[in-house]
């Protein structure tokens, strides 16, 4: 097959980009693969078509990449054009890695809950500037104009959801028939997170960060705003483990979240690293992983933490929770705003190293079942079925 993969960033540092990068790596030995992107990490056997896009502001990047990718693709003959959401006008297979309308609904709930929390004198759920909150509302509304047409079912097109939860969002918000959506989870590369690979990184990483060698460390990785850092800090404080540290990896308004940690009395045990291209040393340095996301179609960092053998504390909101058996391969909390409940779950892990180790071992085994090899094979099967369905009518007509 001649396949085009379209995504603005096809690099391992981006969640959407990592998905396309891993597909390209595994499809290239058997197919002619072309990648249309602005940023690209070279893959042997893959042809890259550069697409200009503005990287400064996400909203502007969305608009410029859509136009650039649509023009670059033109009428090039491909058996399959596979896109992430509505990133260009031409598409045969669309993966829903995110749905703007459900996120817009969650933003409204988040703002309402934040007002209630502030009125009660509780820690804010939305630290940071009002301008950032306004931008998030504006972005989802504009992005939905491009995304909604991409998520409509039609003959000769296939939809992939990265979790069963996303499939239900497509059904509820976009009127897509449930049986028109294939559920294929995002993957993980277990070989990158083996104990043999991570153990040598533990000591040097802790030393570089100024973390005590024997203190329990809880890790958070992700965007500060959507993925729940405010609740993670509150849960860490509620856990009541004065010997523990919280390690925060990601981007956000650092001053606002440092102020929250100060208010909760844990600022001296919270380390912010900023954005890092390779998170494996931080998984190696940690003893548990917390991810109280408010909206998360999947969450690759969850399965990466599982592959690293960490006990995971997350919410059922995360799509990756679908691969976790609660109490066996991780701990799941129903309410992503329940800092007290998340704190209790964290405390139970930190207080019982034997249980934490058992959860981590089971998590590592489960992560091996969602490898990128498996995800690529399931995606290739979607392509094959699509191409076969297109060819069938032509074969029938040729008999007459």
C-alpha atoms as a printed R data frame, in Angstrom:
    type eleno elety resid chain resno       x      y       z
1   ATOM     1    CA   UNK     A     1   0.000  0.000   0.000
2   ATOM     2    CA   UNK     A     2   0.981  3.624  -0.561
3   ATOM     3    CA   UNK     A     3   0.261  5.364   2.756
4   ATOM     4    CA   UNK     A     4   0.317  9.033   3.806
5   ATOM     5    CA   UNK     A     5   0.534  9.868   7.518
6   ATOM     6    CA   UNK     A     6  -0.420 13.470   8.337
7   ATOM     7    CA   UNK     A     7   0.381 15.169  11.657
8   ATOM     8    CA   UNK     A     8   2.076 18.489  12.428
9   ATOM     9    CA   UNK     A     9   4.739 16.922  14.680
10  ATOM    10    CA   UNK     A    10   5.992 13.408  13.963
11  ATOM    11    CA   UNK     A    11   8.494 13.212  16.808
12  ATOM    12    CA   UNK     A    12   8.740 11.162  19.987
13  ATOM    13    CA   UNK     A    13   8.390 14.214  22.278
14  ATOM    14    CA   UNK     A    14   4.774 14.787  21.178
15  ATOM    15    CA   UNK     A    15   1.955 12.393  22.087
16  ATOM    16    CA   UNK     A    16   0.224 12.631  18.703
17  ATOM    17    CA   UNK     A    17   3.583 12.728  16.985
18  ATOM    18    CA   UNK     A    18   4.850  9.660  18.821
19  ATOM    19    CA   UNK     A    19   1.802  7.739  17.604
20  ATOM    20    CA   UNK     A    20   2.507  8.583  13.959
21  ATOM    21    CA   UNK     A    21   6.254  8.042  14.371
22  ATOM    22    CA   UNK     A    22   5.782  4.531  15.742
23  ATOM    23    CA   UNK     A    23   3.303  3.674  12.987
24  ATOM    24    CA   UNK     A    24   5.742  4.926  10.344
25  ATOM    25    CA   UNK     A    25   8.569  2.828  11.774
26  ATOM    26    CA   UNK     A    26   6.538 -0.358  11.679
27  ATOM    27    CA   UNK     A    27   4.723  0.187   8.385
28  ATOM    28    CA   UNK     A    28   7.776  1.229   6.339
29  ATOM    29    CA   UNK     A    29   9.276 -2.268   5.939
30  ATOM    30    CA   UNK     A    30   6.072 -3.506   4.228
31  ATOM    31    CA   UNK     A    31   4.579 -0.402   2.567
32  ATOM    32    CA   UNK     A    32   5.480  2.842   0.830
33  ATOM    33    CA   UNK     A    33   5.083  5.368   3.639
34  ATOM    34    CA   UNK     A    34   5.015  9.157   3.255
35  ATOM    35    CA   UNK     A    35   4.856 11.567   6.204
36  ATOM    36    CA   UNK     A    36   3.451 15.098   5.894
37  ATOM    37    CA   UNK     A    37   4.530 17.121   8.924
38  ATOM    38    CA   UNK     A    38   6.274 20.259  10.100
39  ATOM    39    CA   UNK     A    39   8.588 18.535  12.591
40  ATOM    40    CA   UNK     A    40   9.919 15.085  11.741
41  ATOM    41    CA   UNK     A    41  12.294 12.567  13.243
42  ATOM    42    CA   UNK     A    42  13.805 10.650  10.297
43  ATOM    43    CA   UNK     A    43  12.714  7.037   9.841
44  ATOM    44    CA   UNK     A    44  14.534  4.689   7.439
45  ATOM    45    CA   UNK     A    45  12.458  4.026   4.330
46  ATOM    46    CA   UNK     A    46   9.978  6.854   4.997
47  ATOM    47    CA   UNK     A    47   9.634  9.840   2.654
48  ATOM    48    CA   UNK     A    48   9.110 13.145   4.451
49  ATOM    49    CA   UNK     A    49   7.168 16.024   2.887
50  ATOM    50    CA   UNK     A    50   7.837 19.220   4.910
51  ATOM    51    CA   UNK     A    51   4.776 21.323   5.716
52  ATOM    52    CA   UNK     A    52   5.240 24.855   7.002
53  ATOM    53    CA   UNK     A    53   3.414 25.695  10.222
54  ATOM    54    CA   UNK     A    54   3.645 28.428  12.833
55  ATOM    55    CA   UNK     A    55   4.950 26.909  16.087
56  ATOM    56    CA   UNK     A    56   4.511 29.868  18.415
57  ATOM    57    CA   UNK     A    57   0.781 29.705  19.189
58  ATOM    58    CA   UNK     A    58  -1.200 26.447  18.937
59  ATOM    59    CA   UNK     A    59  -4.211 28.122  17.364
60  ATOM    60    CA   UNK     A    60  -2.130 29.688  14.593
61  ATOM    61    CA   UNK     A    61  -0.265 26.391  14.074
62  ATOM    62    CA   UNK     A    62  -3.588 24.591  13.629
63  ATOM    63    CA   UNK     A    63  -4.673 26.973  10.881
64  ATOM    64    CA   UNK     A    64  -1.362 27.167   9.031
65  ATOM    65    CA   UNK     A    65  -0.718 23.425   9.127
66  ATOM    66    CA   UNK     A    66  -4.214 22.561   7.871
67  ATOM    67    CA   UNK     A    67  -3.739 24.815   4.871
68  ATOM    68    CA   UNK     A    68  -0.170 23.680   4.204
69  ATOM    69    CA   UNK     A    69  -0.905 19.949   4.514
70  ATOM    70    CA   UNK     A    70  -4.015 20.187   2.352
71  ATOM    71    CA   UNK     A    71  -2.036 21.903  -0.400
72  ATOM    72    CA   UNK     A    72   0.947 19.543  -0.100
73  ATOM    73    CA   UNK     A    73  -1.206 16.414  -0.365
74  ATOM    74    CA   UNK     A    74  -3.114 17.728  -3.353
75  ATOM    75    CA   UNK     A    75  -4.274 14.818  -5.488
76  ATOM    76    CA   UNK     A    76  -1.253 12.618  -4.878
77  ATOM    77    CA   UNK     A    77  -2.330  8.979  -5.367
78  ATOM    78    CA   UNK     A    78  -2.419  7.218  -2.004
79  ATOM    79    CA   UNK     A    79  -4.257  4.076  -0.983
80  ATOM    80    CA   UNK     A    80  -4.672  5.499   2.527
81  ATOM    81    CA   UNK     A    81  -4.380  9.035   3.923
82  ATOM    82    CA   UNK     A    82  -4.287  8.716   7.718
83  ATOM    83    CA   UNK     A    83  -4.690 11.879   9.805
84  ATOM    84    CA   UNK     A    84  -4.895 12.885  13.443
85  ATOM    85    CA   UNK     A    85  -8.306 14.521  13.737
86  ATOM    86    CA   UNK     A    86  -9.016 17.266  11.225
87  ATOM    87    CA   UNK     A    87  -5.437 18.323  10.493
88  ATOM    88    CA   UNK     A    88  -6.078 18.509   6.721
89  ATOM    89    CA   UNK     A    89  -9.010 18.380   4.310
90  ATOM    90    CA   UNK     A    90  -8.162 14.987   2.806
91  ATOM    91    CA   UNK     A    91  -8.495 11.855   4.960
92  ATOM    92    CA   UNK     A    92  -9.372  8.172   4.643
93  ATOM    93    CA   UNK     A    93  -8.512  7.022   8.168
94  ATOM    94    CA   UNK     A    94  -8.891  9.446  11.073
95  ATOM    95    CA   UNK     A    95  -7.592  8.769  14.559
96  ATOM    96    CA   UNK     A    96  -9.366 10.578  17.368
97  ATOM    97    CA   UNK     A    97  -6.558 11.281  19.831
98  ATOM    98    CA   UNK     A    98  -8.628 14.116  21.306
99  ATOM    99    CA   UNK     A    99 -12.189 15.443  21.022
100 ATOM   100    CA   UNK     A   100 -12.672 19.180  21.344
101 ATOM   101    CA   UNK     A   101 -16.363 19.193  22.283
102 ATOM   102    CA   UNK     A   102 -16.027 16.973  25.380
103 ATOM   103    CA   UNK     A   103 -12.992 19.016  26.405
104 ATOM   104    CA   UNK     A   104 -15.065 22.182  26.033
105 ATOM   105    CA   UNK     A   105 -17.699 20.648  28.320
106 ATOM   106    CA   UNK     A   106 -14.989 19.759  30.838
107 ATOM   107    CA   UNK     A   107 -13.559 23.279  30.695
108 ATOM   108    CA   UNK     A   108 -16.957 24.651  31.693
109 ATOM   109    CA   UNK     A   109 -17.198 22.184  34.601
110 ATOM   110    CA   UNK     A   110 -13.625 22.948  35.624
111 ATOM   111    CA   UNK     A   111 -14.294 26.696  35.750
112 ATOM   112    CA   UNK     A   112 -17.455 26.106  37.794
113 ATOM   113    CA   UNK     A   113 -15.652 23.774  40.237
114 ATOM   114    CA   UNK     A   114 -12.792 26.260  40.550
115 ATOM   115    CA   UNK     A   115 -15.169 29.072  41.489
116 ATOM   116    CA   UNK     A   116 -16.763 26.821  44.099
117 ATOM   117    CA   UNK     A   117 -13.381 25.783  45.515
118 ATOM   118    CA   UNK     A   118 -12.187 29.372  45.790
119 ATOM   119    CA   UNK     A   119 -15.443 30.414  47.475
120 ATOM   120    CA   UNK     A   120 -14.903 27.705  50.096
121 ATOM   121    CA   UNK     A   121 -11.290 28.733  50.650
122 ATOM   122    CA   UNK     A   122  -9.976 25.535  49.083
123 ATOM   123    CA   UNK     A   123  -6.944 25.276  46.774
124 ATOM   124    CA   UNK     A   124  -7.771 26.597  43.278
125 ATOM   125    CA   UNK     A   125  -8.207 24.086  40.472
126 ATOM   126    CA   UNK     A   126  -7.165 26.663  37.868
127 ATOM   127    CA   UNK     A   127  -3.975 28.377  39.011
128 ATOM   128    CA   UNK     A   128  -2.703 30.847  36.452
129 ATOM   129    CA   UNK     A   129  -3.855 33.820  34.456
130 ATOM   130    CA   UNK     A   130  -7.428 34.436  33.260
131 ATOM   131    CA   UNK     A   131  -5.979 35.010  29.784
132 ATOM   132    CA   UNK     A   132  -4.813 31.383  29.640
133 ATOM   133    CA   UNK     A   133  -8.284 30.154  30.619
134 ATOM   134    CA   UNK     A   134  -9.858 32.331  27.912
135 ATOM   135    CA   UNK     A   135  -7.409 31.021  25.321
136 ATOM   136    CA   UNK     A   136  -8.343 27.404  26.084
137 ATOM   137    CA   UNK     A   137 -12.022 28.212  25.510
138 ATOM   138    CA   UNK     A   138 -11.265 30.000  22.246
139 ATOM   139    CA   UNK     A   139  -8.983 27.237  20.998
140 ATOM   140    CA   UNK     A   140 -11.448 24.383  21.418
141 ATOM   141    CA   UNK     A   141 -14.188 26.268  19.592
142 ATOM   142    CA   UNK     A   142 -11.989 27.040  16.591
143 ATOM   143    CA   UNK     A   143 -10.411 23.568  16.554
144 ATOM   144    CA   UNK     A   144 -13.872 22.009  16.555
145 ATOM   145    CA   UNK     A   145 -14.616 23.668  13.217
146 ATOM   146    CA   UNK     A   146 -11.875 21.517  11.673
147 ATOM   147    CA   UNK     A   147 -12.395 18.449  13.813
148 ATOM   148    CA   UNK     A   148 -16.151 17.915  13.489
149 ATOM   149    CA   UNK     A   149 -16.098 17.199   9.708
150 ATOM   150    CA   UNK     A   150 -13.212 14.782  10.208
151 ATOM   151    CA   UNK     A   151 -15.218 12.769  12.732
152 ATOM   152    CA   UNK     A   152 -18.271 12.290  10.529
153 ATOM   153    CA   UNK     A   153 -18.702  8.732   9.294
154 ATOM   154    CA   UNK     A   154 -19.033  8.241   5.534
155 ATOM   155    CA   UNK     A   155 -18.485  5.429   3.020
156 ATOM   156    CA   UNK     A   156 -14.842  4.846   2.178
157 ATOM   157    CA   UNK     A   157 -13.598  6.229   5.490
158 ATOM   158    CA   UNK     A   158 -12.566  4.655   8.801
159 ATOM   159    CA   UNK     A   159 -12.436  6.125  12.316
160 ATOM   160    CA   UNK     A   160 -10.086  4.973  15.071
161 ATOM   161    CA   UNK     A   161 -10.564  5.937  18.731
162 ATOM   162    CA   UNK     A   162  -7.664  5.575  21.166
163 ATOM   163    CA   UNK     A   163  -9.999  4.356  23.905
164 ATOM   164    CA   UNK     A   164 -13.532  3.099  24.366
165 ATOM   165    CA   UNK     A   165 -14.240  6.379  26.156
166 ATOM   166    CA   UNK     A   166 -13.299  8.349  23.042
167 ATOM   167    CA   UNK     A   167 -15.537  6.114  20.949
168 ATOM   168    CA   UNK     A   168 -18.457  7.021  23.204
169 ATOM   169    CA   UNK     A   169 -17.573 10.711  22.797
170 ATOM   170    CA   UNK     A   170 -17.682 10.332  19.012
171 ATOM   171    CA   UNK     A   171 -21.094  8.702  19.308
172 ATOM   172    CA   UNK     A   172 -22.487 11.282  21.742
173 ATOM   173    CA   UNK     A   173 -20.977 14.500  20.421
174 ATOM   174    CA   UNK     A   174 -20.686 13.835  16.689
175 ATOM   175    CA   UNK     A   175 -23.452 11.293  16.001
176 ATOM   176    CA   UNK     A   176 -21.052  8.611  14.778
177 ATOM   177    CA   UNK     A   177 -22.476  5.056  14.719
178 ATOM   178    CA   UNK     A   178 -20.707  3.037  17.408
179 ATOM   179    CA   UNK     A   179 -19.895  0.185  15.040
180 ATOM   180    CA   UNK     A   180 -18.159  2.627  12.675
181 ATOM   181    CA   UNK     A   181 -15.330  3.226  15.164
182 ATOM   182    CA   UNK     A   182 -12.435  0.861  15.841
183 ATOM   183    CA   UNK     A   183 -10.884  1.130  19.308
184 ATOM   184    CA   UNK     A   184  -7.091  0.846  19.173
185 ATOM   185    CA   UNK     A   185  -5.234  2.028  22.264
186 ATOM   186    CA   UNK     A   186  -2.020  4.000  22.084
187 ATOM   187    CA   UNK     A   187   1.074  1.914  22.609
188 ATOM   188    CA   UNK     A   188   4.270  1.751  24.593
189 ATOM   189    CA   UNK     A   189   7.731  0.355  23.869
190 ATOM   190    CA   UNK     A   190   8.376 -2.021  26.800
191 ATOM   191    CA   UNK     A   191  12.062 -2.451  25.901
192 ATOM   192    CA   UNK     A   192  12.701  1.225  26.713
193 ATOM   193    CA   UNK     A   193  11.461  0.830  30.303
194 ATOM   194    CA   UNK     A   194  12.973 -2.432  31.502
195 ATOM   195    CA   UNK     A   195  14.538 -2.571  34.951
196 ATOM   196    CA   UNK     A   196  17.891 -3.160  33.269
197 ATOM   197    CA   UNK     A   197  17.522  0.062  31.294
198 ATOM   198    CA   UNK     A   198  16.212  2.237  34.136
199 ATOM   199    CA   UNK     A   199  18.063  1.093  37.270
200 ATOM   200    CA   UNK     A   200  21.433  2.679  36.280
201 ATOM   201    CA   UNK     A   201  19.631  6.025  35.796
202 ATOM   202    CA   UNK     A   202  18.037  6.168  39.245
203 ATOM   203    CA   UNK     A   203  20.936  7.345  41.387
204 ATOM   204    CA   UNK     A   204  22.417  9.916  38.979
205 ATOM   205    CA   UNK     A   205  18.990 11.431  38.260
206 ATOM   206    CA   UNK     A   206  18.162 11.830  41.949
207 ATOM   207    CA   UNK     A   207  21.553 13.335  42.631
208 ATOM   208    CA   UNK     A   208  21.177 15.818  39.763
209 ATOM   209    CA   UNK     A   209  17.764 16.886  41.112
210 ATOM   210    CA   UNK     A   210  18.893 17.123  44.716
211 ATOM   211    CA   UNK     A   211  16.539 14.331  45.831
212 ATOM   212    CA   UNK     A   212  17.509 12.140  48.796
213 ATOM   213    CA   UNK     A   213  18.676  8.707  47.675
214 ATOM   214    CA   UNK     A   214  16.281  6.838  49.988
215 ATOM   215    CA   UNK     A   215  13.209  9.112  50.002
216 ATOM   216    CA   UNK     A   216   9.983  7.992  48.264
217 ATOM   217    CA   UNK     A   217   9.382 10.049  45.107
218 ATOM   218    CA   UNK     A   218   6.022 10.544  43.384
219 ATOM   219    CA   UNK     A   219   6.194 11.511  39.712
220 ATOM   220    CA   UNK     A   220   3.810 13.682  37.675
221 ATOM   221    CA   UNK     A   221   4.345 14.094  33.910
222 ATOM   222    CA   UNK     A   222   2.265 16.297  31.636
223 ATOM   223    CA   UNK     A   223   0.626 19.614  30.933
224 ATOM   224    CA   UNK     A   224  -0.078 21.439  34.189
225 ATOM   225    CA   UNK     A   225  -3.513 22.706  33.209
226 ATOM   226    CA   UNK     A   226  -5.534 19.838  31.716
227 ATOM   227    CA   UNK     A   227  -3.844 16.890  33.350
228 ATOM   228    CA   UNK     A   228  -4.466 17.982  36.895
229 ATOM   229    CA   UNK     A   229  -1.274 19.246  38.503
230 ATOM   230    CA   UNK     A   230  -3.256 21.377  40.972
231 ATOM   231    CA   UNK     A   231  -5.050 18.271  42.234
232 ATOM   232    CA   UNK     A   232  -1.805 16.265  42.184
233 ATOM   233    CA   UNK     A   233  -0.139 18.805  44.481
234 ATOM   234    CA   UNK     A   234  -3.188 18.852  46.762
235 ATOM   235    CA   UNK     A   235  -3.259 15.031  46.822
236 ATOM   236    CA   UNK     A   236   0.452 14.913  47.604
237 ATOM   237    CA   UNK     A   237  -0.167 17.250  50.553
238 ATOM   238    CA   UNK     A   238  -3.198 15.206  51.653
239 ATOM   239    CA   UNK     A   239  -1.176 11.982  51.614
240 ATOM   240    CA   UNK     A   240   0.581 13.192  54.759
241 ATOM   241    CA   UNK     A   241   3.951 11.596  54.010
242 ATOM   242    CA   UNK     A   242   6.523 14.229  55.098
243 ATOM   243    CA   UNK     A   243   9.412 12.072  53.903
244 ATOM   244    CA   UNK     A   244   8.100 11.947  50.310
245 ATOM   245    CA   UNK     A   245   8.866 14.225  47.356
246 ATOM   246    CA   UNK     A   246   6.833 15.220  44.315
247 ATOM   247    CA   UNK     A   247   8.683 15.434  41.002
248 ATOM   248    CA   UNK     A   248   6.872 17.486  38.326
249 ATOM   249    CA   UNK     A   249   7.902 17.096  34.674
250 ATOM   250    CA   UNK     A   250   6.197 19.284  32.067
251 ATOM   251    CA   UNK     A   251   5.197 22.763  30.997
252 ATOM   252    CA   UNK     A   252   2.932 25.303  32.651
253 ATOM   253    CA   UNK     A   253   2.739 28.486  34.697
254 ATOM   254    CA   UNK     A   254   5.365 27.524  37.249
255 ATOM   255    CA   UNK     A   255   4.917 30.477  39.586
256 ATOM   256    CA   UNK     A   256   1.204 29.810  40.013
257 ATOM   257    CA   UNK     A   257   1.746 26.156  40.891
258 ATOM   258    CA   UNK     A   258   4.702 26.895  43.148
259 ATOM   259    CA   UNK     A   259   2.432 29.320  44.980
260 ATOM   260    CA   UNK     A   260  -0.151 26.559  45.384
261 ATOM   261    CA   UNK     A   261   2.519 24.234  46.810
262 ATOM   262    CA   UNK     A   262   3.560 27.009  49.216
263 ATOM   263    CA   UNK     A   263  -0.032 27.486  50.334
264 ATOM   264    CA   UNK     A   264  -0.356 23.755  51.038
265 ATOM   265    CA   UNK     A   265   2.942 23.603  52.913
266 ATOM   266    CA   UNK     A   266   4.785 21.238  50.572
267 ATOM   267    CA   UNK     A   267   6.791 23.615  48.349
268 ATOM   268    CA   UNK     A   268  10.097 22.503  49.871
269 ATOM   269    CA   UNK     A   269   9.377 18.927  48.688
270 ATOM   270    CA   UNK     A   270   8.194 19.680  45.157
271 ATOM   271    CA   UNK     A   271  10.712 19.717  42.288
272 ATOM   272    CA   UNK     A   272   9.849 21.241  38.880
273 ATOM   273    CA   UNK     A   273  12.090 20.074  36.021
274 ATOM   274    CA   UNK     A   274  10.450 21.908  33.117
275 ATOM   275    CA   UNK     A   275   9.952 20.181  29.781
276 ATOM   276    CA   UNK     A   276  12.392 17.353  29.046
277 ATOM   277    CA   UNK     A   277  12.631 15.429  25.751
278 ATOM   278    CA   UNK     A   278  13.369 12.094  27.447
279 ATOM   279    CA   UNK     A   279  11.354 11.242  30.568
280 ATOM   280    CA   UNK     A   280  12.912  7.826  31.219
281 ATOM   281    CA   UNK     A   281  15.422  9.072  33.823
282 ATOM   282    CA   UNK     A   282  12.515 10.524  35.816
283 ATOM   283    CA   UNK     A   283  10.569  7.279  35.693
284 ATOM   284    CA   UNK     A   284  13.762  5.642  36.955
285 ATOM   285    CA   UNK     A   285  14.021  8.111  39.845
286 ATOM   286    CA   UNK     A   286  10.394  7.642  40.965
287 ATOM   287    CA   UNK     A   287   8.602  5.175  43.229
288 ATOM   288    CA   UNK     A   288   5.008  5.977  42.223
289 ATOM   289    CA   UNK     A   289   3.166  7.843  39.476
290 ATOM   290    CA   UNK     A   290   0.184 10.183  39.920
291 ATOM   291    CA   UNK     A   291  -2.004 11.439  37.071
292 ATOM   292    CA   UNK     A   292  -5.310 13.035  38.171
293 ATOM   293    CA   UNK     A   293  -6.315 14.221  34.713
294 ATOM   294    CA   UNK     A   294  -9.617 16.017  34.132
295 ATOM   295    CA   UNK     A   295  -9.826 15.007  30.474
296 ATOM   296    CA   UNK     A   296  -7.555 12.435  28.849
297 ATOM   297    CA   UNK     A   297  -8.490 10.401  25.755
298 ATOM   298    CA   UNK     A   298  -5.650  8.003  26.559
299 ATOM   299    CA   UNK     A   299  -2.462  9.205  28.309
300 ATOM   300    CA   UNK     A   300   0.683  7.503  27.031
301 ATOM   301    CA   UNK     A   301   2.574  8.515  30.170
302 ATOM   302    CA   UNK     A   302   0.343  6.153  32.153
303 ATOM   303    CA   UNK     A   303   1.355  3.084  30.153
304 ATOM   304    CA   UNK     A   304   4.969  4.280  30.167
305 ATOM   305    CA   UNK     A   305   4.834  4.457  33.978
306 ATOM   306    CA   UNK     A   306   3.340  0.961  33.991
307 ATOM   307    CA   UNK     A   307   6.090 -0.310  31.676
308 ATOM   308    CA   UNK     A   308   8.620  1.241  34.070
309 ATOM   309    CA   UNK     A   309   7.152 -0.865  36.892
310 ATOM   310    CA   UNK     A   310   5.660  2.055  38.843
311 ATOM   311    CA   UNK     A   311   2.422  1.785  40.805
312 ATOM   312    CA   UNK     A   312   0.031  4.190  39.080
313 ATOM   313    CA   UNK     A   313  -2.575  6.340  40.819
314 ATOM   314    CA   UNK     A   314  -4.903  7.880  38.258
315 ATOM   315    CA   UNK     A   315  -8.569  8.528  37.560
316 ATOM   316    CA   UNK     A   316 -11.087  6.546  35.553
317 ATOM   317    CA   UNK     A   317 -11.299  9.589  33.280
318 ATOM   318    CA   UNK     A   318  -7.970  8.636  31.674
319 ATOM   319    CA   UNK     A   319  -8.394  6.400  28.620
320 ATOM   320    CA   UNK     A   320  -5.379  4.400  29.758
321 ATOM   321    CA   UNK     A   321  -7.384  3.397  32.847
322 ATOM   322    CA   UNK     A   322  -9.118  0.924  30.512
323 ATOM   323    CA   UNK     A   323  -6.004 -1.250  30.604
324 ATOM   324    CA   UNK     A   324  -5.689 -1.128  34.418
325 ATOM   325    CA   UNK     A   325  -7.408 -3.572  36.752
326 ATOM   326    CA   UNK     A   326  -8.077 -1.451  39.848
327 ATOM   327    CA   UNK     A   327  -6.144 -2.718  42.851
328 ATOM   328    CA   UNK     A   328  -4.112 -5.142  40.766
329 ATOM   329    CA   UNK     A   329  -2.178 -3.083  38.192
330 ATOM   330    CA   UNK     A   330  -2.780  0.370  39.639
331 ATOM   331    CA   UNK     A   331  -5.225  2.399  41.727
332 ATOM   332    CA   UNK     A   332  -8.154  4.221  40.105
333 ATOM   333    CA   UNK     A   333 -10.117  7.096  41.627
334 ATOM   334    CA   UNK     A   334 -13.544  8.008  40.284
335 ATOM   335    CA   UNK     A   335 -13.472 11.793  40.766
336 ATOM   336    CA   UNK     A   336 -10.489 13.674  39.262
337 ATOM   337    CA   UNK     A   337 -11.123 16.578  41.645
338 ATOM   338    CA   UNK     A   338 -11.029 14.351  44.752
339 ATOM   339    CA   UNK     A   339  -7.624 15.326  46.142
340 ATOM   340    CA   UNK     A   340  -8.440 13.601  49.435
341 ATOM   341    CA   UNK     A   341  -9.223 10.286  47.728
342 ATOM   342    CA   UNK     A   342  -6.145 10.543  45.515
343 ATOM   343    CA   UNK     A   343  -4.096 11.389  48.607
344 ATOM   344    CA   UNK     A   344  -5.345  8.272  50.390
345 ATOM   345    CA   UNK     A   345  -4.432  6.136  47.370
346 ATOM   346    CA   UNK     A   346  -0.965  7.675  47.243
347 ATOM   347    CA   UNK     A   347  -0.490  7.219  50.976
348 ATOM   348    CA   UNK     A   348  -1.429  3.538  50.726
349 ATOM   349    CA   UNK     A   349   1.228  2.999  48.065
350 ATOM   350    CA   UNK     A   350   3.935  4.966  49.868
351 ATOM   351    CA   UNK     A   351   3.221  3.263  53.199
352 ATOM   352    CA   UNK     A   352   3.452 -0.300  51.860
353 ATOM   353    CA   UNK     A   353   6.535 -0.891  49.660
354 ATOM   354    CA   UNK     A   354   5.646 -4.560  49.186
355 ATOM   355    CA   UNK     A   355   2.217 -3.707  47.809
356 ATOM   356    CA   UNK     A   356   3.714 -0.972  45.657
357 ATOM   357    CA   UNK     A   357   6.212 -3.447  44.205
358 ATOM   358    CA   UNK     A   358   3.449 -5.972  43.466
359 ATOM   359    CA   UNK     A   359   1.369 -3.317  41.702
360 ATOM   360    CA   UNK     A   360   4.428 -2.281  39.698
361 ATOM   361    CA   UNK     A   361   5.213 -5.838  38.589
362 ATOM   362    CA   UNK     A   362   1.628 -6.423  37.457
363 ATOM   363    CA   UNK     A   363   1.595 -3.051  35.693
364 ATOM   364    CA   UNK     A   364   4.755 -3.925  33.764
365 ATOM   365    CA   UNK     A   365   3.204 -7.199  32.578
366 ATOM   366    CA   UNK     A   366   0.023 -5.442  31.450
367 ATOM   367    CA   UNK     A   367   1.955 -2.709  29.599
368 ATOM   368    CA   UNK     A   368   3.599 -5.392  27.465
369 ATOM   369    CA   UNK     A   369   0.152 -6.223  26.012
370 ATOM   370    CA   UNK     A   370  -0.229 -2.752  24.458
371 ATOM   371    CA   UNK     A   371   3.082 -2.604  22.615
372 ATOM   372    CA   UNK     A   372   3.505 -0.430  19.535
373 ATOM   373    CA   UNK     A   373   3.964 -3.593  17.460
374 ATOM   374    CA   UNK     A   374   0.446 -4.666  18.359
375 ATOM   375    CA   UNK     A   375  -1.025 -1.206  17.778
376 ATOM   376    CA   UNK     A   376   0.615 -0.985  14.333
377 ATOM   377    CA   UNK     A   377  -0.699 -4.430  13.365
378 ATOM   378    CA   UNK     A   378  -4.259 -3.495  14.373
379 ATOM   379    CA   UNK     A   379  -4.007 -0.206  12.465
380 ATOM   380    CA   UNK     A   380  -2.657 -1.967   9.380
381 ATOM   381    CA   UNK     A   381  -5.678 -4.271   9.523
382 ATOM   382    CA   UNK     A   382  -7.935 -1.179   9.342
383 ATOM   383    CA   UNK     A   383  -6.070 -0.026   6.216
384 ATOM   384    CA   UNK     A   384  -6.330 -3.462   4.601
385 ATOM   385    CA   UNK     A   385 -10.072 -3.673   5.229
386 ATOM   386    CA   UNK     A   386 -10.595 -0.168   3.816
387 ATOM   387    CA   UNK     A   387  -8.646 -0.896   0.626
388 ATOM   388    CA   UNK     A   388 -10.426 -4.235   0.185
389 ATOM   389    CA   UNK     A   389 -13.833 -2.599   0.615
390 ATOM   390    CA   UNK     A   390 -13.009 -0.057  -2.071
391 ATOM   391    CA   UNK     A   391 -11.814 -2.719  -4.480
392 ATOM   392    CA   UNK     A   392 -14.818 -5.030  -4.038
393 ATOM   393    CA   UNK     A   393 -17.341 -2.965  -6.089
394 ATOM   394    CA   UNK     A   394 -14.846 -2.615  -8.930
395 ATOM   395    CA   UNK     A   395 -14.368 -6.382  -9.059
396 ATOM   396    CA   UNK     A   396 -18.116 -6.940  -9.141
397 ATOM   397    CA   UNK     A   397 -18.633 -4.449 -11.994
398 ATOM   398    CA   UNK     A   398 -15.814 -6.029 -13.974
399 ATOM   399    CA   UNK     A   399 -17.790 -9.289 -14.212
400 ATOM   400    CA   UNK     A   400 -20.489 -7.644 -16.325
